[in-house]
C-alpha positions as a LaTeX table, in Angstrom:
\begin{tabular}{lrrr}
\hline
Residue & $x$ (\AA) & $y$ (\AA) & $z$ (\AA) \\
\hline
Met1 & 58.01 & $-19.12$ & 39.72 \\
Asp2 & 55.68 & $-18.92$ & 36.82 \\
Thr3 & 57.67 & $-18.73$ & 33.59 \\
Arg4 & 54.37 & $-18.24$ & 31.12 \\
Glu5 & 54.83 & $-15.16$ & 28.73 \\
Ile6 & 52.06 & $-12.55$ & 29.75 \\
Lys7 & 51.10 & $-11.57$ & 25.96 \\
Ala8 & 48.12 & $-10.92$ & 24.11 \\
Pro9 & 46.91 & $-13.61$ & 21.92 \\
Ile10 & 48.51 & $-13.79$ & 18.41 \\
Gly11 & 47.35 & $-11.25$ & 16.11 \\
Met12 & 45.69 & $-9.71$ & 18.72 \\
Ser13 & 46.43 & $-6.15$ & 20.02 \\
Asp14 & 45.67 & $-3.47$ & 22.65 \\
Met15 & 44.23 & $-0.56$ & 21.58 \\
Leu16 & 46.44 & 2.03 & 23.83 \\
Pro17 & 45.76 & 5.79 & 24.46 \\
Lys18 & 47.44 & 6.92 & 21.32 \\
Asp19 & 45.57 & 5.22 & 19.23 \\
His20 & 42.42 & 5.93 & 20.29 \\
Asp21 & 43.13 & 9.18 & 19.50 \\
Tyr22 & 43.09 & 8.30 & 15.93 \\
Phe23 & 40.39 & 6.11 & 16.44 \\
Thr24 & 38.17 & 8.76 & 18.16 \\
Tyr25 & 39.04 & 11.35 & 15.21 \\
Leu26 & 37.57 & 8.54 & 12.69 \\
Lys27 & 34.69 & 7.46 & 14.47 \\
Lys28 & 33.62 & 11.45 & 14.84 \\
Val29 & 34.21 & 11.55 & 10.92 \\
Ile30 & 32.44 & 8.67 & 10.23 \\
Arg31 & 29.15 & 9.50 & 12.59 \\
His32 & 29.09 & 13.13 & 11.19 \\
Arg33 & 29.39 & 12.12 & 7.40 \\
Gly34 & 26.39 & 9.61 & 8.55 \\
Arg35 & 24.53 & 11.72 & 10.02 \\
Gln36 & 24.56 & 14.10 & 7.35 \\
Ala37 & 23.30 & 10.84 & 4.73 \\
Gly38 & 20.78 & 10.11 & 6.95 \\
Phe39 & 22.20 & 6.62 & 8.39 \\
Arg40 & 21.53 & 5.50 & 11.67 \\
Arg41 & 23.67 & 3.55 & 14.02 \\
Ile42 & 23.29 & $-0.26$ & 14.29 \\
Ser43 & 24.99 & $-2.89$ & 16.44 \\
Thr44 & 24.17 & $-6.10$ & 16.44 \\
Pro45 & 25.32 & $-9.18$ & 18.65 \\
Met46 & 28.87 & $-10.28$ & 19.08 \\
Leu47 & 27.76 & $-13.66$ & 18.32 \\
Glu48 & 25.49 & $-15.30$ & 15.83 \\
Arg49 & 24.08 & $-18.60$ & 15.50 \\
Thr50 & 26.36 & $-20.94$ & 13.37 \\
Asp51 & 22.99 & $-21.93$ & 11.35 \\
Ile52 & 22.71 & $-18.70$ & 10.04 \\
Leu53 & 26.05 & $-17.61$ & 8.90 \\
Lys54 & 26.12 & $-21.40$ & 6.72 \\
Leu55 & 22.96 & $-20.31$ & 4.93 \\
Ala56 & 24.45 & $-16.90$ & 4.13 \\
Leu57 & 27.88 & $-18.57$ & 3.19 \\
Ala58 & 26.28 & $-21.75$ & 1.43 \\
Glu59 & 29.02 & $-22.04$ & $-0.45$ \\
Asp60 & 32.30 & $-21.72$ & 1.49 \\
Ala61 & 30.90 & $-23.09$ & 4.48 \\
Asp62 & 34.20 & $-24.25$ & 5.43 \\
Arg63 & 35.20 & $-20.50$ & 6.36 \\
Ile64 & 32.90 & $-20.78$ & 9.48 \\
Glu65 & 34.81 & $-23.56$ & 10.57 \\
Lys66 & 38.81 & $-22.78$ & 9.16 \\
Arg67 & 38.40 & $-18.88$ & 9.17 \\
Met68 & 36.27 & $-18.17$ & 12.61 \\
Tyr69 & 35.95 & $-18.31$ & 16.57 \\
Ser70 & 33.35 & $-20.77$ & 17.19 \\
Leu71 & 31.66 & $-22.14$ & 20.52 \\
Arg72 & 28.71 & $-23.83$ & 21.66 \\
Asp73 & 26.54 & $-22.62$ & 24.34 \\
Pro74 & 25.70 & $-24.48$ & 27.67 \\
Glu75 & 22.11 & $-24.94$ & 26.19 \\
Gly76 & 23.99 & $-26.91$ & 22.62 \\
Thr77 & 23.73 & $-23.36$ & 20.74 \\
Asp78 & 26.28 & $-23.41$ & 18.63 \\
Leu79 & 27.25 & $-19.81$ & 18.21 \\
Thr80 & 30.20 & $-18.27$ & 16.08 \\
Leu81 & 31.59 & $-14.95$ & 16.72 \\
Arg82 & 30.99 & $-12.43$ & 13.83 \\
Ser83 & 34.12 & $-11.44$ & 11.51 \\
Gly84 & 31.82 & $-9.21$ & 9.59 \\
Asn85 & 28.20 & $-7.12$ & 10.24 \\
Thr86 & 26.36 & $-7.57$ & 7.27 \\
Ile87 & 25.04 & $-11.16$ & 7.65 \\
Gly88 & 23.60 & $-10.10$ & 11.51 \\
Ile89 & 22.04 & $-6.98$ & 9.65 \\
Ala90 & 20.51 & $-8.50$ & 7.07 \\
Arg91 & 19.36 & $-11.07$ & 9.69 \\
Ala92 & 18.38 & $-8.11$ & 12.05 \\
Tyr93 & 16.69 & $-6.76$ & 8.72 \\
Val94 & 14.41 & $-9.88$ & 8.51 \\
Glu95 & 13.85 & $-10.77$ & 12.21 \\
Lys96 & 12.97 & $-7.23$ & 13.38 \\
Gly97 & 10.78 & $-6.38$ & 10.71 \\
Leu98 & 13.08 & $-3.60$ & 8.88 \\
Lys99 & 10.86 & $-3.77$ & 5.70 \\
Asp100 & 8.05 & $-2.26$ & 6.88 \\
Leu101 & 9.41 & 0.65 & 7.72 \\
Pro102 & 10.15 & 2.97 & 4.69 \\
Gln103 & 12.61 & 2.24 & 2.42 \\
Pro104 & 15.74 & 2.19 & 1.61 \\
Ile105 & 17.12 & 1.46 & 5.29 \\
Ser106 & 20.38 & 3.49 & 5.83 \\
Leu107 & 22.52 & 2.25 & 8.69 \\
Tyr108 & 26.22 & 2.48 & 9.94 \\
Tyr109 & 28.27 & 0.85 & 12.27 \\
Ile110 & 31.65 & 0.63 & 14.18 \\
Glu111 & 32.43 & $-2.54$ & 16.06 \\
Gln112 & 34.65 & $-5.04$ & 16.76 \\
Gln113 & 35.12 & $-8.56$ & 14.99 \\
Ala114 & 37.11 & $-11.56$ & 15.05 \\
Arg115 & 38.67 & $-14.09$ & 12.41 \\
Phe116 & 40.96 & $-16.60$ & 12.32 \\
Ser117 & 43.52 & $-15.55$ & 9.71 \\
His118 & 47.21 & $-15.27$ & 8.79 \\
Val119 & 48.93 & $-12.56$ & 10.71 \\
Gly120 & 50.54 & $-10.01$ & 8.86 \\
Pro121 & 51.16 & $-6.43$ & 8.10 \\
Gly122 & 47.11 & $-5.35$ & 7.92 \\
Tyr123 & 46.02 & $-8.89$ & 8.88 \\
Tyr124 & 44.28 & $-9.33$ & 12.26 \\
Arg125 & 42.77 & $-11.63$ & 13.83 \\
His126 & 40.90 & $-9.24$ & 16.27 \\
Phe127 & 40.35 & $-5.94$ & 14.53 \\
His128 & 37.90 & $-3.31$ & 13.84 \\
Gln129 & 35.41 & $-1.89$ & 11.03 \\
Phe130 & 33.22 & 0.27 & 10.38 \\
Gly131 & 30.82 & $-0.23$ & 7.45 \\
Leu132 & 27.30 & 1.00 & 5.42 \\
Glu133 & 24.86 & $-0.44$ & 4.88 \\
Val134 & 21.74 & 0.11 & 2.28 \\
Leu135 & 18.80 & $-2.07$ & 2.25 \\
Gly136 & 15.45 & $-1.99$ & 0.30 \\
Gln137 & 16.01 & $-0.69$ & $-3.13$ \\
Ser138 & 18.43 & $-1.03$ & $-5.98$ \\
Asp139 & 19.56 & 1.96 & $-7.90$ \\
Ala140 & 22.92 & 2.94 & $-9.57$ \\
Ala141 & 22.57 & 6.73 & $-7.70$ \\
Leu142 & 22.49 & 4.32 & $-4.21$ \\
Asp143 & 25.68 & 2.71 & $-4.95$ \\
Ala144 & 27.52 & 6.01 & $-6.30$ \\
Gln145 & 26.08 & 7.71 & $-2.41$ \\
Val146 & 27.61 & 5.08 & $-0.61$ \\
Ile147 & 31.13 & 5.19 & $-2.69$ \\
Tyr148 & 30.62 & 8.91 & $-2.33$ \\
Leu149 & 30.60 & 9.02 & 1.37 \\
Ala150 & 33.69 & 6.28 & 1.75 \\
His151 & 35.22 & 8.61 & $-0.51$ \\
Ser152 & 34.51 & 11.94 & 1.57 \\
Ile153 & 35.65 & 9.99 & 5.20 \\
His154 & 38.54 & 9.50 & 3.42 \\
Lys155 & 38.86 & 12.68 & 1.97 \\
Asp156 & 38.13 & 14.57 & 6.19 \\
Ile157 & 40.60 & 12.06 & 7.37 \\
Gly158 & 43.32 & 13.07 & 4.57 \\
Ile159 & 44.02 & 9.72 & 2.87 \\
Asp160 & 42.07 & 10.33 & $-0.43$ \\
Asp161 & 45.58 & 11.01 & $-2.22$ \\
Arg162 & 46.85 & 7.72 & $-1.00$ \\
Leu163 & 43.54 & 5.89 & $-2.39$ \\
Glu164 & 42.98 & 4.60 & $-5.79$ \\
Leu165 & 38.83 & 3.08 & $-6.19$ \\
Asn166 & 38.51 & 0.09 & $-8.02$ \\
Ile167 & 34.93 & $-0.73$ & $-9.39$ \\
Asn168 & 33.56 & $-3.76$ & $-11.09$ \\
Thr169 & 30.46 & $-5.79$ & $-11.34$ \\
Phe170 & 28.87 & $-9.34$ & $-11.77$ \\
Gly171 & 25.83 & $-7.79$ & $-13.51$ \\
Asn172 & 23.27 & $-9.47$ & $-11.65$ \\
Asn173 & 23.14 & $-13.59$ & $-9.85$ \\
Asp174 & 22.44 & $-15.25$ & $-13.78$ \\
Ile175 & 25.61 & $-14.03$ & $-15.03$ \\
Lys176 & 27.56 & $-14.71$ & $-12.19$ \\
Glu177 & 27.08 & $-18.39$ & $-12.02$ \\
Thr178 & 27.04 & $-18.87$ & $-15.86$ \\
Phe179 & 30.55 & $-16.43$ & $-15.22$ \\
Ile180 & 31.75 & $-19.19$ & $-12.33$ \\
Asn181 & 30.56 & $-22.43$ & $-14.41$ \\
Asp182 & 32.88 & $-21.32$ & $-17.27$ \\
Leu183 & 35.83 & $-20.08$ & $-14.86$ \\
Lys184 & 35.86 & $-24.12$ & $-13.50$ \\
Glu185 & 36.19 & $-25.05$ & $-16.79$ \\
Phe186 & 38.94 & $-22.83$ & $-17.68$ \\
Phe187 & 40.56 & $-23.59$ & $-14.67$ \\
Lys188 & 40.33 & $-27.09$ & $-14.83$ \\
Glu189 & 41.84 & $-27.48$ & $-18.25$ \\
Lys190 & 44.70 & $-25.26$ & $-16.56$ \\
Gln191 & 45.03 & $-27.20$ & $-13.38$ \\
Arg192 & 48.61 & $-28.08$ & $-13.71$ \\
Ser193 & 49.48 & $-24.39$ & $-13.62$ \\
Val194 & 47.29 & $-23.82$ & $-10.44$ \\
Pro195 & 49.53 & $-24.54$ & $-7.45$ \\
Thr196 & 48.40 & $-27.85$ & $-5.73$ \\
Glu197 & 47.40 & $-25.56$ & $-2.27$ \\
Tyr198 & 44.89 & $-23.78$ & $-4.61$ \\
His199 & 43.37 & $-26.80$ & $-6.55$ \\
Arg200 & 40.42 & $-26.90$ & $-4.07$ \\
Phe201 & 39.26 & $-23.75$ & $-5.16$ \\
Ile202 & 39.08 & $-24.53$ & $-8.53$ \\
Glu203 & 35.39 & $-26.34$ & $-8.57$ \\
Arg204 & 34.68 & $-24.80$ & $-5.27$ \\
Asp205 & 34.74 & $-21.03$ & $-5.96$ \\
Pro206 & 37.13 & $-20.36$ & $-8.71$ \\
Ile207 & 37.02 & $-16.15$ & $-7.66$ \\
Gln208 & 39.44 & $-16.94$ & $-4.94$ \\
Leu209 & 41.68 & $-17.54$ & $-7.01$ \\
Phe210 & 41.63 & $-13.76$ & $-8.57$ \\
Leu211 & 42.53 & $-12.76$ & $-4.84$ \\
Ile212 & 45.26 & $-14.79$ & $-4.34$ \\
Glu213 & 48.45 & $-12.98$ & $-4.37$ \\
Asp214 & 51.06 & $-15.33$ & $-6.58$ \\
Glu215 & 52.72 & $-14.04$ & $-9.37$ \\
Asp216 & 51.76 & $-17.52$ & $-11.40$ \\
Leu217 & 48.74 & $-17.79$ & $-10.32$ \\
Glu218 & 47.96 & $-13.96$ & $-11.39$ \\
Ile219 & 49.34 & $-14.29$ & $-14.87$ \\
Leu220 & 46.50 & $-17.51$ & $-15.31$ \\
Cys221 & 44.17 & $-14.89$ & $-14.01$ \\
Gln222 & 44.95 & $-12.43$ & $-16.72$ \\
Met223 & 44.31 & $-15.26$ & $-19.23$ \\
Ala224 & 40.91 & $-16.55$ & $-17.41$ \\
Pro225 & 37.35 & $-14.94$ & $-19.13$ \\
Ser226 & 36.50 & $-11.78$ & $-18.32$ \\
Ile227 & 33.18 & $-10.67$ & $-16.65$ \\
Glu228 & 32.81 & $-8.00$ & $-18.64$ \\
Asn229 & 32.15 & $-10.11$ & $-22.14$ \\
Tyr230 & 29.38 & $-11.80$ & $-19.61$ \\
Leu231 & 27.30 & $-8.52$ & $-18.58$ \\
Asp232 & 23.92 & $-8.07$ & $-20.43$ \\
Lys233 & 22.36 & $-4.74$ & $-21.62$ \\
Glu234 & 20.53 & $-4.10$ & $-18.43$ \\
Ser235 & 23.90 & $-4.92$ & $-16.62$ \\
Lys236 & 26.10 & $-2.99$ & $-19.05$ \\
Glu237 & 23.62 & 0.28 & $-18.46$ \\
Tyr238 & 23.26 & 0.10 & $-14.64$ \\
Phe239 & 27.35 & $-0.49$ & $-14.47$ \\
Ala240 & 27.64 & 2.87 & $-17.01$ \\
Asp241 & 25.05 & 4.84 & $-14.78$ \\
Leu242 & 27.13 & 4.21 & $-11.99$ \\
Cys243 & 30.25 & 5.36 & $-13.67$ \\
Glu244 & 28.33 & 8.17 & $-14.54$ \\
Tyr245 & 26.97 & 9.34 & $-11.19$ \\
Leu246 & 31.18 & 8.82 & $-9.71$ \\
Glu247 & 32.34 & 11.31 & $-12.32$ \\
Glu248 & 29.50 & 13.88 & $-11.30$ \\
Leu249 & 30.30 & 13.20 & $-7.62$ \\
Ser250 & 34.18 & 14.05 & $-8.96$ \\
Val251 & 35.25 & 10.72 & $-7.48$ \\
Pro252 & 38.18 & 9.41 & $-9.12$ \\
Phe253 & 37.73 & 5.22 & $-10.03$ \\
Lys254 & 39.68 & 2.57 & $-12.15$ \\
Val255 & 37.12 & $-0.17$ & $-13.77$ \\
Asn256 & 38.38 & $-3.03$ & $-13.16$ \\
His257 & 37.04 & $-6.03$ & $-14.71$ \\
Arg258 & 39.67 & $-8.60$ & $-12.50$ \\
Met259 & 39.33 & $-7.47$ & $-9.17$ \\
Phe260 & 36.21 & $-9.36$ & $-7.11$ \\
Arg261 & 35.37 & $-9.27$ & $-3.27$ \\
Lys262 & 35.94 & $-12.90$ & $-1.33$ \\
Leu263 & 32.71 & $-13.06$ & 0.05 \\
Pro264 & 30.42 & $-14.97$ & $-1.92$ \\
Tyr265 & 27.05 & $-13.34$ & $-1.12$ \\
Tyr266 & 28.38 & $-9.88$ & $-3.81$ \\
Ser267 & 25.56 & $-10.58$ & $-6.58$ \\
Gly268 & 26.52 & $-7.10$ & $-8.56$ \\
Met269 & 28.63 & $-4.04$ & $-8.30$ \\
Met270 & 31.39 & $-4.33$ & $-6.53$ \\
Phe271 & 34.59 & $-1.82$ & $-5.56$ \\
Glu272 & 37.28 & $-1.37$ & $-3.60$ \\
Phe273 & 39.75 & 1.07 & $-2.20$ \\
Trp274 & 43.65 & 0.34 & $-2.50$ \\
Glu275 & 46.46 & 2.15 & $-2.04$ \\
Lys276 & 48.13 & 3.41 & $-5.08$ \\
Asn277 & 50.53 & 1.04 & $-6.79$ \\
Arg278 & 49.88 & $-1.55$ & $-4.30$ \\
Gly279 & 47.46 & $-3.55$ & $-5.12$ \\
Arg280 & 44.79 & $-5.20$ & $-3.00$ \\
Lys281 & 46.74 & $-6.27$ & $-0.44$ \\
Lys282 & 46.58 & $-2.63$ & 0.34 \\
Ala283 & 42.98 & $-2.25$ & 0.21 \\
Val284 & 41.65 & $-0.57$ & 2.93 \\
Gly285 & 37.82 & $-1.42$ & 2.30 \\
Gly286 & 35.39 & $-2.14$ & $-0.12$ \\
Gly287 & 32.14 & $-3.46$ & $-0.53$ \\
Gly288 & 29.44 & $-3.90$ & $-2.96$ \\
Arg289 & 25.87 & $-4.72$ & $-4.10$ \\
Tyr290 & 24.48 & $-8.16$ & $-2.90$ \\
Asp291 & 20.79 & $-8.72$ & $-3.32$ \\
Asn292 & 20.35 & $-12.31$ & $-2.68$ \\
Leu293 & 21.51 & $-12.49$ & 0.96 \\
Ile294 & 18.23 & $-11.67$ & 2.87 \\
Glu295 & 16.63 & $-14.14$ & 0.75 \\
Arg296 & 19.46 & $-16.47$ & 1.74 \\
Leu297 & 17.66 & $-15.70$ & 5.01 \\
Ser298 & 14.83 & $-17.02$ & 4.47 \\
Gly299 & 13.41 & $-13.08$ & 3.61 \\
Thr300 & 11.75 & $-11.36$ & 0.97 \\
Pro301 & 14.46 & $-10.77$ & $-2.21$ \\
Thr302 & 15.90 & $-7.23$ & $-0.66$ \\
Pro303 & 18.53 & $-5.53$ & $-2.82$ \\
Ala304 & 21.26 & $-3.70$ & $-0.34$ \\
Val305 & 24.39 & $-2.30$ & $-1.18$ \\
Asn306 & 27.33 & $-1.97$ & 1.44 \\
Tyr307 & 31.04 & $-0.22$ & 1.85 \\
Ile308 & 33.05 & $-2.24$ & 5.14 \\
Ala309 & 36.53 & $-0.67$ & 6.08 \\
Gly310 & 39.46 & $-1.73$ & 8.51 \\
Val311 & 39.92 & 0.90 & 10.97 \\
Glu312 & 43.48 & $-0.67$ & 11.98 \\
Arg313 & 43.88 & $-0.39$ & 7.95 \\
Thr314 & 42.69 & 3.03 & 8.01 \\
Ile315 & 44.72 & 4.42 & 10.41 \\
Ala316 & 47.47 & 2.97 & 9.12 \\
Gln317 & 47.09 & 4.92 & 6.26 \\
Met318 & 46.48 & 8.26 & 7.94 \\
Lys319 & 49.51 & 7.11 & 10.16 \\
Ile320 & 52.02 & 7.14 & 6.59 \\
Asn321 & 50.01 & 10.21 & 5.73 \\
Lys322 & 51.37 & 11.94 & 8.86 \\
Val323 & 47.48 & 13.23 & 9.64 \\
Ile324 & 47.98 & 14.48 & 13.14 \\
Ala325 & 44.59 & 13.18 & 15.01 \\
Pro326 & 43.23 & 16.05 & 17.06 \\
Ser327 & 42.44 & 15.06 & 20.62 \\
Lys328 & 40.50 & 16.46 & 23.41 \\
Asp329 & 42.42 & 14.56 & 26.21 \\
Asp330 & 44.78 & 17.90 & 26.05 \\
Leu331 & 44.42 & 18.39 & 30.05 \\
His332 & 43.70 & 22.21 & 31.10 \\
Val333 & 44.76 & 22.38 & 34.68 \\
Phe334 & 46.93 & 19.89 & 37.31 \\
Val335 & 45.93 & 20.43 & 40.65 \\
Ala336 & 48.69 & 19.91 & 43.17 \\
Gln337 & 48.13 & 19.83 & 46.91 \\
Leu338 & 49.75 & 19.24 & 50.52 \\
Gly339 & 48.27 & 18.07 & 53.61 \\
Lys340 & 44.60 & 16.62 & 54.54 \\
Gln341 & 43.08 & 19.80 & 54.56 \\
Ala342 & 44.10 & 20.46 & 50.99 \\
Lys343 & 43.10 & 17.49 & 49.68 \\
Lys344 & 39.53 & 17.97 & 50.98 \\
Lys345 & 39.47 & 21.56 & 49.26 \\
Cys346 & 41.13 & 20.24 & 46.10 \\
Leu347 & 38.66 & 17.07 & 45.69 \\
Leu348 & 35.73 & 19.63 & 45.31 \\
Gln349 & 37.46 & 22.31 & 43.51 \\
Leu350 & 38.13 & 18.95 & 40.57 \\
Ala351 & 34.67 & 18.73 & 40.96 \\
Leu352 & 33.79 & 22.09 & 40.56 \\
Met353 & 36.18 & 22.75 & 37.71 \\
His354 & 34.79 & 19.43 & 35.58 \\
Asp355 & 31.30 & 20.44 & 35.93 \\
Ala356 & 32.38 & 23.82 & 33.90 \\
Gly357 & 34.13 & 21.67 & 31.46 \\
Ile358 & 37.56 & 22.34 & 32.37 \\
Lys359 & 39.41 & 19.14 & 32.02 \\
Ala360 & 41.57 & 18.88 & 35.21 \\
Val361 & 43.58 & 16.34 & 36.91 \\
Gly362 & 45.34 & 16.20 & 40.65 \\
Ala363 & 47.76 & 14.04 & 42.36 \\
Ile364 & 45.68 & 13.44 & 45.55 \\
Gly365 & 47.97 & 10.63 & 47.00 \\
Lys366 & 50.77 & 11.38 & 49.62 \\
Ser367 & 52.92 & 12.65 & 46.16 \\
Ser368 & 55.39 & 15.40 & 47.60 \\
Met369 & 55.00 & 19.04 & 45.84 \\
Lys370 & 58.31 & 18.64 & 43.87 \\
Glu371 & 56.18 & 15.15 & 42.24 \\
Gln372 & 53.55 & 17.09 & 41.74 \\
Ile373 & 55.25 & 19.55 & 40.01 \\
Ala374 & 57.55 & 17.07 & 37.40 \\
Met375 & 54.08 & 15.19 & 36.69 \\
Ala376 & 52.05 & 18.82 & 36.04 \\
Glu377 & 55.71 & 19.16 & 33.50 \\
Ser378 & 54.46 & 15.41 & 32.29 \\
Phe379 & 50.96 & 16.17 & 31.60 \\
Lys380 & 52.27 & 19.42 & 29.48 \\
Val381 & 49.51 & 21.02 & 31.08 \\
Pro382 & 49.49 & 24.91 & 30.66 \\
Tyr383 & 47.72 & 25.57 & 33.96 \\
Met384 & 48.89 & 24.25 & 37.65 \\
Val385 & 46.74 & 25.29 & 41.03 \\
Leu386 & 48.70 & 24.70 & 43.97 \\
Met387 & 47.57 & 24.62 & 47.89 \\
Gly388 & 48.70 & 24.07 & 50.88 \\
Leu389 & 47.45 & 24.68 & 54.54 \\
Thr390 & 48.37 & 28.40 & 54.11 \\
Glu391 & 46.07 & 28.53 & 50.89 \\
Val392 & 43.82 & 26.43 & 52.95 \\
Arg393 & 43.58 & 29.00 & 56.01 \\
Glu394 & 42.86 & 32.10 & 53.87 \\
Gly395 & 40.43 & 30.55 & 51.58 \\
Lys396 & 42.41 & 31.18 & 48.13 \\
Ala397 & 44.11 & 29.15 & 45.66 \\
Ile398 & 48.05 & 29.76 & 43.63 \\
Ile399 & 47.71 & 29.51 & 40.31 \\
Arg400 & 50.50 & 29.19 & 37.70 \\
Glu401 & 50.74 & 29.91 & 34.15 \\
Met402 & 53.44 & 27.15 & 33.11 \\
Ser403 & 54.73 & 28.68 & 29.66 \\
Lys404 & 55.26 & 32.25 & 31.79 \\
Gly405 & 56.65 & 30.64 & 35.13 \\
Thr406 & 53.95 & 33.54 & 36.62 \\
Gln407 & 51.53 & 32.79 & 39.23 \\
Ser408 & 49.41 & 34.78 & 41.00 \\
Thr409 & 46.81 & 34.21 & 43.96 \\
Val410 & 42.75 & 34.15 & 43.88 \\
Pro411 & 39.98 & 33.17 & 46.18 \\
Leu412 & 39.03 & 30.06 & 46.23 \\
Asp413 & 35.49 & 31.42 & 45.31 \\
Lys414 & 36.50 & 32.87 & 42.26 \\
Leu415 & 39.30 & 29.94 & 41.26 \\
Val416 & 36.95 & 28.48 & 38.53 \\
Ala417 & 35.75 & 31.58 & 37.00 \\
Glu418 & 39.60 & 32.85 & 36.58 \\
Leu419 & 40.41 & 29.13 & 35.23 \\
Lys420 & 37.79 & 29.53 & 32.67 \\
Lys421 & 38.61 & 33.42 & 31.55 \\
Met422 & 42.60 & 32.30 & 30.98 \\
Ile423 & 41.90 & 29.05 & 29.69 \\
Gly424 & 38.83 & 30.84 & 27.03 \\
Lys425 & 35.51 & 29.47 & 26.51 \\
Asp426 & 35.93 & 27.73 & 23.01 \\
Lys427 & 38.67 & 24.92 & 24.52 \\
Leu428 & 35.86 & 23.91 & 27.73 \\
Asp429 & 33.59 & 21.42 & 26.96 \\
Val430 & 30.41 & 21.09 & 28.81 \\
Tyr431 & 28.05 & 17.99 & 28.06 \\
Asp432 & 23.93 & 19.40 & 27.90 \\
Pro433 & 22.04 & 16.40 & 28.91 \\
Thr434 & 19.00 & 18.10 & 27.34 \\
Ser435 & 20.46 & 17.91 & 23.75 \\
Gly436 & 22.58 & 14.73 & 24.21 \\
Leu437 & 25.76 & 17.22 & 22.99 \\
Ile438 & 29.15 & 18.94 & 24.52 \\
Lys439 & 29.10 & 22.77 & 23.80 \\
Thr440 & 31.40 & 24.90 & 25.31 \\
Gln441 & 29.88 & 27.33 & 27.40 \\
\hline
\end{tabular}
């Protein structure tokens, strides 16, 4: 007998129907807000060429070997499962000639990602992200619009009161390089105070030391040089403009010059939404300006800004706030039948109900009527249609109103019309292939 455990890989979980209610709700809000703001949806391949990722993450190339899932295909090409969409979108911008379209290009995505990481609350190896990307122009007003759009999504799903927006800036890439060099010198002098397991970051990427949850290291980072003291006049004015725009948009924020983003291609303004009083470890998402990423991919220097959020983390905040995700999966009708002839009639009636926008299900197997009634009660349907040999002979069906326990008999050719009247037009969903929209009749 096989004694192996049947379970998902570590750090990877199934999204069950109850969680999909939240996911579907969140997707609808993202799509609605995105369309309002002129964003178009983009999807990139689940796999990217590993050499492309190494160009984008030159300072942190071992992230690909240690933190990402890679493979070599039968043709000998090294590929890596994406852990985010920004690099793929930058690659598509270069490859597909998006620079030739009117700028800026505003895009959004909702995609699956994979990353080999520590597993814990809020940390997964397979997860979902949604993101906003604006490429082709640099303006503090664009940055403010992206942040406002993220804030609006949080507000729509009922979690904005749980989050605190933190903003910071590198100024520009030259300022960032000077700042990082000074950080290297600072941490070299303080190396004895840096835990041994983090020594590797001192020379390679000292920004990472600000992102580690270690009390002694956090104290040391508070003593380190502050980016605020490196900003030139132009960078200060840009950042001040951003703050003014956010105030105009009534988006509350906190300037935090010790808050940085993990990925090395961020080169200007940065921001993150943290759970209030919990700090960065409970962030739902963040983003910033990455004006040099497309240049790294051999493209023309192109300014860009983004926001990336974890879907699972966002849904967790919704659940904590007891947000009820509206579901359109609730059924209107359960159809019960006995006998082969009744089954044939029920199949047709179910199809007609579906075409009319009625959400209906039937037990088409060999269950007894008692079992079917129990199933209808478990589905919590407001109406049940019953059909046996007598109803088939008479060309009729019984409609039972479950909450009242009352029932009526109607001709089969009037069954759908009667159900529509009882359910109400505002609750019927009918797909219109011309517009691509779900409409009520």
